[in-house]
Each structure stands twice: as structure tokens, then as C-alpha cells.
Amino acid sequence: MAAAAFQRGLCFRSDPGMAGGMETRSRKGQVVSFFLCLCVSLAGCETIRYSVREEKKSGSLVANIAKDLKLDVGKLFARRARLVSKSTKQYFELNKESGDVIIKEKIDREDLCGQSDPCLLQFEIVLENPLQLYRMEVQIDDVNDNNPKFSKNEFVLKMPEQIPINTRFPLEGAQDSDIGTNGIQSYAINPNGHFRLEVQTLDTDGSKYAELVLEKQLDREEQAQLMLILTAADGGLPQRTGTAQIRVNVLDSNDNFPRFSQSVYKVQLMENSPRDTLVTKVEASDLDQGSNAEITYSFRQVPDKVLKLFKLNQFSGEITVLGIIDYEERSSYEMNIQATDGGGLSAHCKVLVQIEDMNDNAPEVTLTSLTSTIPEDSSPETVVALFSVRDRDSGDNGRTVCSIQDNVPFALKSTVKNYYELVTQKPLDREKVPEYNISITAIDRGTPRLTSVRIIRVQLSDINDNPPVFNESSYVMYLKENNHPGLLIGTVHAADLDTEQNAKVTYSALPGNIGDLPFSSSISINSENGNVYALQSLDYEQTRDFQITVRAADGGSPPLSSEVIVRVVIIDENDNAPFILYPLQNSSSPANDLVPRSAEAGYLVTKVVAVDGDSGQNSWLSYQLLKATDPGLFAVGLQTGEVKTSRPITSPDSVKQKLIVLVRDNGEPPRSTTSTLNVLLVDGFSDAYMQLLDVPQEEEQQDTLTLYLVISLSFVSFLFLVSVVTIIAIRLYKTRQCRERYVPSSRNFYCEPNFPTNPADTRVTGTLPQSYCYEVCLTTGSGTSEFKFLRPLVPSLTADPSAAGGSVLDSQINSQLQEEKESLRELSHKVAILAKMVLKIQIPGDQQNSVKAALRHLNADGNSSAPGTRDKGLQGKGGWNNYK
């Protein structure tokens, strides 16, 4: 129990039973009697007093009123016992079940009463049925919870070097919010060789202050500055202290001090005195002359609050009213005045001002500090304004209540007595509400109630708290391939809810690649308007689509940004012709497709396979027969590319069929390509037959070197044929002359019986029974050029046995024929050598094989023998193998 004193007197109680014997009285008389009894009861009750220490935790026990009032605990609840506080704040609460009065909220005596002593909180215990009222007072005892504090961390004293010993220098006292023994009790300084400290007590309020007393003469030349530590200590347990540093600057000699006419000036001043009202005038004189006698006045270690209320004329010493003097705020003021001459010497006096009270003030809202513009990201409990609400009156007329409207994210927070802070309570958003007009209403409890309203305008400054937001979650842009460089593809746009620089949006593309190339080589984004440009022509077949990440950053600090995916889709154009996969269309010899002559209509010959690098409609391919040796024999599937026979094959059909198939896409405009097919109509598929039909294709060859080769070989062949024809003609002419010489004109031709009628039957190796001349043809088809021997140009000479002229004639003819054969053999050998040299010098490698194959037709062994004969031609001289 924290009860320090308990006093109780008998209270007059209103007894409900009294009305039972007064049935004949009127109800009006009963009501008057009841209230009369109640008033007597309230007036007759004495006060019960308790005491409790400040800073106790919430829930601490103050007293048990059931025990102190000698009431049954059960009746407290039945009689609706309640605790009614007389202060605006509820510091205590009553537990009806136990009768305990406990602390509801921690009590700070300094905030509640300041330096007033005793500090009392009053409340009443009200009981019903019958109605009873008990007055209670709780004295709040001080605890030592505040340290002594000086107004400055360092005080500077200027002292002449020749001031006398025992000169006193009053020091500014420390302030301690505690009272009694917990207040300041002593001062001390660190040990030094010049000063000691004496503690004095004020007569007005008993507070203590320190004076610095000189014990040893100062000598500026010896020590120009002294540093002292002043310590103020209170009397609490545990003891608390506060320190300040005193810096003593020793001045050069000035031997006369100013002197005040009075050491203490006492003045009476009415509260609410107008500004510039003269309070008093202090005067000091100095026996020195010149600048040392010029005296200036100043406040010495006076609190800031006093400096706001009073003004001191530094030349005349007049003290006037500067601010509003309020008795309710403070009833007396004490000021230390310092008079300083031109040489730096000073004297001190005290001015005590007693304030006389008057009751004529309404509540006042005084704005001490205001931050009219606050960032929108201010955290809760951020102080926007600091103001005080004061009523200069006393009692109920001086008690005020302060509030603001409910629809704002701000709250009032009480600080010290009569001071409030306007703080933020909820998150702020400038984009929703850019400013607030806050009405601060102060109402006193007087009759009639007076109200003061103060409107504070608070603006929210923009903070970069909104990143740019794209108007779409993702973008899809379309671009036709083969575009012109610098073409605008599309635009991205982001908006920022912030203002000014925080809302300035710049666009950029994050690093990335399109294939093997970086974005920067193909795509550009305008940093100001978000336009997306293509820097180079793009190919659908290489890149069908790609994604870039675009970042939008604002100009705040730090900048905020957001990103969006931009997908660029390349639209295909018909810029690729169909490509033949099968059959291969290159410089090599195309494959020959064999079709049996027994094939019926619809026989699948082959299939043309093609692809198109484009897509969609541009890649739809159709096939048609563009050109054919026999257009009615074959048909091509429009969609499949299958080559089939359209009718049965007949015997008149050419063995070799050449087909040109057109492959066209469905683009706009359409593109096409052709495929050449060689089809051979055969009776069977044996290897011997296929070799027999292995004839070269006839194609045009645009190669200039090949054309020159054909011309050269044709010319050589022509010379060869002319030479052969000429030799044969000469030989025939000589033979006829020879026969005419030995054979008569009649048909009685001499014939040797042993002369062979058919020279081919002779077994002499190398005989040439007939003279042959062959056409040498060189086709220009790629990879298939070869020599072919055609029919003999000169028919063989028939040997007429009846025309034989004798053995001498036979031997002569045989000799001539042998010479002819040798000449023809030498000529054929030279033509083969010439053709081989031309092949080695001028024909490319991929065409040499075709020409070699043609030359091999001269002889399977590489010799130029005539078809159907046994002449070995070049065999005896090494043949073709000598030139490989």
C-alpha cells in the first residue's frame, strides 16, 4: 500500500428508507428532499489522501478502498462503484472485484506538476443505492529520475589579471526537473590553484547556485586561460550529476569594476503588459575614464524563456517587456544583469520580477515549429508541427482540450505540459492527396467555453516512390523482313505518377543478342519517346522473332525503373525461290530414271522434292510439267511432285525422255524454279543393258572453256575427216589406175587362184580389209561429254576375184593397202594425243571424267579401233594408257 495518510469523516448519506414513511407527501417534495440530502452528503465528506511514487508501472496498487472505507467487496459491484477523475487524463482505475485502486498509466510528476509541490491528483469514488461520494487525493512523490543539466556545455568568463582575491563570480545554476532532495544539492569544481567554489541558496525558492571565488591572484603572463569543470549533484539515491566546462580568459589590467546602485532590484509587473512596457532600470557606475568607463548591460546566464519575455537595453540598462507575460505560466522571474566596462571588467546584480495575476485570456494556440512541406514517404510519428495550447486563466477556465478533424492521416501527440506535436499517423501518398488543411481546435472548460482554431497547411513534397509503369504488360511488334534501315517498328510508353524530374522517363534496351549480334546493331530505342527502330534489314529465314527487354527509368534519385518484354515478330515476305532437294540440281551428272516399257498409266517414275525457305502461304509449293520430250506421256502431281506415266508406253516413244518440272510457291509475287529429269525407257533392268544404254545426256553448257574445247575438237575432227577422205580418194584413184594398167577393159580379168577373195579371213595381224572413216562427235553436256564413232563414211572396197591380175599385182596392192593402214593408224594416234592434251590443259576436273569416258569409246582398251573390226589401233604403241 502506498497510502501515506488516511483521513475519513462521516458523510451524510441519503437513505432510501426515509421515503417509506412519507406516503402522504407529494412526489415533488420527495425529489427536493433527495437532492437536499445529496448536497449535504457531498459537502460533508472529508478527503482521503494517499501517496504514490512517480514512474510506477501500470497496474501498480495504490490503495484498497474497500478496506479503507470498511465496505464489503461484494457491494462495490452491486452499488456500481466507479472512479471519477478530475483531471483530463485518467491515471487511476478501480477494480470492482477486489476494491483495489491501481495505476492505469505511468505517471511522470515533472510532466504533471513541474516544480509544484505537493503534486496532487484528485478523484472521487461514487457509490449508488444509496448514493455516496468519497473524495480521494493521491500525492505523487518525486523520484530521482532526472539528471542536472546546464544550459551550455561551456561557459566563458573573462577576468582581469589584477582583480582582488576573494572576488566572486556567480555561475549559472544547473536545472533539475526533480524537487526536494532530488533537486540540486551541491556544486563542485575540479581542484585548481586559483579558484574555489561556494554554494549559495536563493531566498525566494531555496534553490542553490554556485559562485566562483578567486583564491590566488591571476597573472595573464603566467597563464592566459584556465579550464575548470563544474559539477552539479542532486541529493537523490542514486545520486545524479551534470557537468559543464568553465573557460576563464584572463584579461589585461583594468583596475576598476563597475558598481550597481543596488545588488537586488525587486519589481511588480501586471500580466499581459503591453510590449515595451518598462519593467525597471538598472544603473551601474565605473570610476575609470574613457573606454574603461563605458558600461554596457547584458543578461548573464538567463534562460531562453526569459529572453523571449524581456528585453534589456545594453546602453541605458532599461528592462522592457518583449513577450507576453502570463501569470499562469510563471509568477516570478529572476534575471542576472551584468554591467561590463570598456576594459572588460564587469559587475552583477539581480532583478526579481513578481507577476500580478488577471483572468482575461481565451485559449491560445502558439505555433512553435512548422514544417509546411514534408516528404510523402515520411514515416509514422514524423513531427510536422510543434505548438502549445495555453489559457492564461486559472482553474477550470484555464483547462483546455485540443483536437483536430478525423479525416486526416495526422494525430496530435502531447509532449510536455500544454505542448503538442502534430505527427503523421498513417502512410502518406502525394499522388492521392497533395496537401492537407489541418484545423487545430482548442477548447477550455470555462463557462461559456472559449474556442481557438488554428489552421495549418501541410503540403507533401514528391518522393520518387513510383516507378514508371508501362501501359501494357508486354508488347508485340510486327516487322516485315527486308525492311529499310531506320524503320519505325513501334512505340513503348510508360507513365510515372511522380512530378517534375521524378516523372521524366527515359527508355533503354537491356543488353542482349539477336543470334550472334548484339541488340544495339539491329535495334535502337529513342530514349525520350520510346520509339523502337530497326537499324538494319532483317531476314525472316534467319530470325523469325526475338525479344528485347526495355527498361523505363525515371529521373529521381535514386532512379526507379521497370522493365517490359517487347517481342518483335518478323513477317515473312516471298523472297526465297523453291529449292530442289531431289533430284540434285548441280554440275554433276543427274541420275537417269529408268522406266520399263511395260509400265502402265499411273506408274510412279520419280518424285520431285523441294522446300521453300519462306513460311505460311509463301512456302506452299505446286508442281507442273513445264516441258517434256513427249508432253502426253508423263504427268506431275500438283501438290505431291510425283512424276507418273499418264498412258501406257508404246514402241514409238523415244528411249530418252527429258522432263522439265516447274516448282512454284504461293507467294505474291510467286517465285519458281525448275528441275530437269532424264527418263530412259528400257525393256529390262539388267546391268549389261544398262551399260549399253549408258549414253551421255545432251545439255547445254554455258562454260566458255567448254565451248572453246568443243570448237577445238570439232576443228581437229574436221581436219581428220578431210585428211582421211583425201587419202582414201588418192588411194582409190591410184588403185583404179593400177587395175586399169594390168586389167584389160574386157571382163577377162587376170586372177591369181591363190589370191584370197576375202582379206578379212587372213590371219595376218594388223590387216585392214576395209577403209573406214569415223565421225568424232563431242557433246557439250556437263559431265557427259565423250567421243562417239558413227557409221563409216566410205564403204569398203569389194574384191572381185575375176579382176585379179596376178601375184605381182596382188603383192603391190597389198603393199599399198598396208601403207594406207599404217598412215590411218598414225593419224588416229595423233588425234588421241591432241584430245588428251586439250583435256589436261583446258577442261575443268569435273568435266574431264565425261570427256575421258567419251574417249574410251574409241576402244574398250583405250585404242582407236573401229567398231566391228579386230584392228587394235593404238594398242601397239601404248594406247590411251600412255596419256593417263
mmCIF file of C-alpha atoms in Angstrom, residues 360-363 391 393 397 399-401 441-452:
data_model
loop_
_atom_site.group_PDB
_atom_site.id
_atom_site.type_symbol
_atom_site.label_atom_id
_atom_site.label_comp_id
_atom_site.label_asym_id
_atom_site.label_seq_id
_atom_site.Cartn_x
_atom_site.Cartn_y
_atom_site.Cartn_z
ATOM 1 C CA ASP A 360 -8.867 37.657 -19.190
ATOM 2 C CA ASN A 361 -7.474 35.085 -21.604
ATOM 3 C CA ALA A 362 -9.011 32.614 -24.010
ATOM 4 C CA PRO A 363 -7.102 29.508 -25.093
ATOM 5 C CA ASP A 391 -5.036 29.505 -21.333
ATOM 6 C CA ASP A 393 -6.584 31.967 -16.822
ATOM 7 C CA ASN A 397 -11.151 28.441 -17.198
ATOM 8 C CA ARG A 399 -8.045 23.895 -18.600
ATOM 9 C CA THR A 400 -8.098 23.181 -22.319
ATOM 10 C CA VAL A 401 -8.751 20.311 -24.704
ATOM 11 C CA THR A 441 -9.189 23.357 -32.187
ATOM 12 C CA ALA A 442 -8.519 24.310 -28.549
ATOM 13 C CA ILE A 443 -11.482 24.491 -26.141
ATOM 14 C CA ASP A 444 -11.305 25.458 -22.484
ATOM 15 C CA ARG A 445 -13.612 24.201 -19.754
ATOM 16 C CA GLY A 446 -14.856 27.595 -18.632
ATOM 17 C CA THR A 447 -18.357 28.941 -18.837
ATOM 18 C CA PRO A 448 -19.026 29.923 -21.522
ATOM 19 C CA ARG A 449 -16.443 27.810 -23.333
ATOM 20 C CA LEU A 450 -13.962 29.701 -25.452
ATOM 21 C CA THR A 451 -12.531 28.183 -28.578
ATOM 22 C CA SER A 452 -9.444 28.897 -30.629
#
